[in-house]
C-alpha positions as a Python dict, from the first residue, in 0.01 Angstrom:
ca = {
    (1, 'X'): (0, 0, 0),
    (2, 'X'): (220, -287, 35),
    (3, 'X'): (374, -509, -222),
    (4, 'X'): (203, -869, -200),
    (5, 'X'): (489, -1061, -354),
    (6, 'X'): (679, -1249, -100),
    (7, 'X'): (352, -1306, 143),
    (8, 'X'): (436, -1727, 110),
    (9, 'X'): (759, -1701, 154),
    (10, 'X'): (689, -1467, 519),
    (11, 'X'): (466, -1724, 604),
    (12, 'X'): (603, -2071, 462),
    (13, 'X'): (599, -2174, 827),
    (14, 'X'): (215, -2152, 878),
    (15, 'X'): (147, -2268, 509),
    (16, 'X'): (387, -2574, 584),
    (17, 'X'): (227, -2648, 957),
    (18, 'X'): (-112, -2651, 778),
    (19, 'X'): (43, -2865, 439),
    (20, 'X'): (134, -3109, 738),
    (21, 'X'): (-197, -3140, 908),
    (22, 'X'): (-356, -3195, 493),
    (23, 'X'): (-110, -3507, 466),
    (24, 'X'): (-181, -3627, 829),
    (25, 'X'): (-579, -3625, 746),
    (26, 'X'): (-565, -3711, 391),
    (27, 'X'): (-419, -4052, 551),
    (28, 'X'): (-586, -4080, 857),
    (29, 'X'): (-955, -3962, 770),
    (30, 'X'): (-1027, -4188, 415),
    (31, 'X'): (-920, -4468, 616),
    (32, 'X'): (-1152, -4390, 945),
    (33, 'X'): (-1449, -4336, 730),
    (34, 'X'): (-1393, -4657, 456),
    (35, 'X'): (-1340, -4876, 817),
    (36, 'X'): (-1665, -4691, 990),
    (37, 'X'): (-1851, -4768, 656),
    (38, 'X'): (-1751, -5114, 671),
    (39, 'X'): (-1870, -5164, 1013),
    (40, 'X'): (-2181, -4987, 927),
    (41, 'X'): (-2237, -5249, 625),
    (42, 'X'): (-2119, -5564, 854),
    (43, 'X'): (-2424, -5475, 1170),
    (44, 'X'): (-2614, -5434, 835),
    (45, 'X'): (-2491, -5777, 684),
    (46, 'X'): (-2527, -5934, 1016),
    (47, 'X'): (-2905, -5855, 1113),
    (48, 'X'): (-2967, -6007, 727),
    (49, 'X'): (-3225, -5743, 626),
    (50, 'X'): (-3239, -5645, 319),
    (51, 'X'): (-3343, -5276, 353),
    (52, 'X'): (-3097, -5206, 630),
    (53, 'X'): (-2836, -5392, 366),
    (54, 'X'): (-2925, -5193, 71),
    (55, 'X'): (-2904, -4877, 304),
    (56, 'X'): (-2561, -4974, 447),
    (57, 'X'): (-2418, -5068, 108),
    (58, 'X'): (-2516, -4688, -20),
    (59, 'X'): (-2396, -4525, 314),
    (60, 'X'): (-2047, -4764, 259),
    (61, 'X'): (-2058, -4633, -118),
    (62, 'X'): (-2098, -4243, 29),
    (63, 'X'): (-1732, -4317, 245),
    (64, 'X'): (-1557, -4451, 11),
    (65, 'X'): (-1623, -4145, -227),
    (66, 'X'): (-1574, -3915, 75),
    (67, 'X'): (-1280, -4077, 154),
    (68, 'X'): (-1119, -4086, -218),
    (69, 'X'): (-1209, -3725, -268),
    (70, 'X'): (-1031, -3631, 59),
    (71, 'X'): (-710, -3804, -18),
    (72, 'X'): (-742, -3550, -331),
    (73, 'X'): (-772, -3214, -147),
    (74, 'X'): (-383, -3158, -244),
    (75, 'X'): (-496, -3154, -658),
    (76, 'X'): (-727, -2966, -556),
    (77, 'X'): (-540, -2689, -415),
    (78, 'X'): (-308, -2721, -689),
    (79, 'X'): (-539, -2687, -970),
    (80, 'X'): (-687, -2365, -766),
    (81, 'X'): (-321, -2224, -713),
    (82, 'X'): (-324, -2294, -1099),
    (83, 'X'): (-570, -2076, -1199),
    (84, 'X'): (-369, -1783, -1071),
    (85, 'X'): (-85, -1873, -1257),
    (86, 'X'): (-174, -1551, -1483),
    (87, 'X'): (70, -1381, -1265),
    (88, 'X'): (373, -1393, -1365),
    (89, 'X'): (542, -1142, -1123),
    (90, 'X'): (383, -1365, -806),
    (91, 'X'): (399, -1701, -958),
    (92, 'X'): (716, -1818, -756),
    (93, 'X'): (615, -1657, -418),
    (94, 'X'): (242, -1819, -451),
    (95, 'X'): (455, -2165, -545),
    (96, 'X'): (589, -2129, -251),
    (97, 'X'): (226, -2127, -36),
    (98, 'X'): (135, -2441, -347),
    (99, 'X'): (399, -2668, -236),
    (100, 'X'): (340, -2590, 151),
    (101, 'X'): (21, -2690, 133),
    (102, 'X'): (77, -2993, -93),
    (103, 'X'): (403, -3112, -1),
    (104, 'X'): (525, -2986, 302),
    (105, 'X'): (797, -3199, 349),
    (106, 'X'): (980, -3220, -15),
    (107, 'X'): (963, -2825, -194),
    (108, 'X'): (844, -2592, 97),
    (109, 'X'): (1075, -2308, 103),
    (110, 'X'): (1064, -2197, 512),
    (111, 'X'): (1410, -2061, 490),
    (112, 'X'): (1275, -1679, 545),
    (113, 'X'): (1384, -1543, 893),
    (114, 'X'): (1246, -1176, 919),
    (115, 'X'): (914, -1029, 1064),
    (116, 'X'): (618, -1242, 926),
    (117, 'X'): (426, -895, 893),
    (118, 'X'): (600, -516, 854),
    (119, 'X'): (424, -255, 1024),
}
């Protein structure tokens, strides 16, 4: 059976690729879905009924929490990686996949250049 300890480090490059596309929509998709919900609640606004107001105020209410609670899926994933922090012997290699995901561009160690798997 092999050893498990060093699995981030083999593949930082994957863990960093998808730590990049976490940053790219924890930017782009709050903002789409706060601008679509404001859109939503300006036709509402516009048409000056009250129901379809009231409705489009809740469904601009629903984005914005969507959107803040995307722009948190890094904590997230920290707070998860956290809870595994029991192991001592793995704690730096599963760091490693931690600050991939959550900051690709600042701690991710990708400097490992063997075979991503051993046969």
């Amino acid at each position: 059976m092999e050893h498990i300890g060093g699995f981030c480090y083999r593949t930082a490059n994957i863990w960093s690729i998808i730590g990049y596309a976490i940053l790219i929509l924890k930017i782009l998709v709050p903002i789409i879905i706060i601008v679509l919900g404001i859109i939503e609640f300006g036709k509402a606004a516009i048409t000056s009924d009250d129901k379809a107001m009231n409705k489009g105020l809740h469904s601009l209410i629903k984005k914005i929490v969507i959107g803040v609670a995307i722009f948190f899926i890094p904590t997230i994933i920290q707070f998860v990686f956290s809870l595994i922090g029991g192991f001592n012997t793995l704690e730096s290699d599963y760091m490693n996949c931690v600050n991939c995901l959550t900051s690709p561009n600042n701690a991710c160690d990708t400097s490992y250049q063997g075979e991503i798997f051993h046969h």
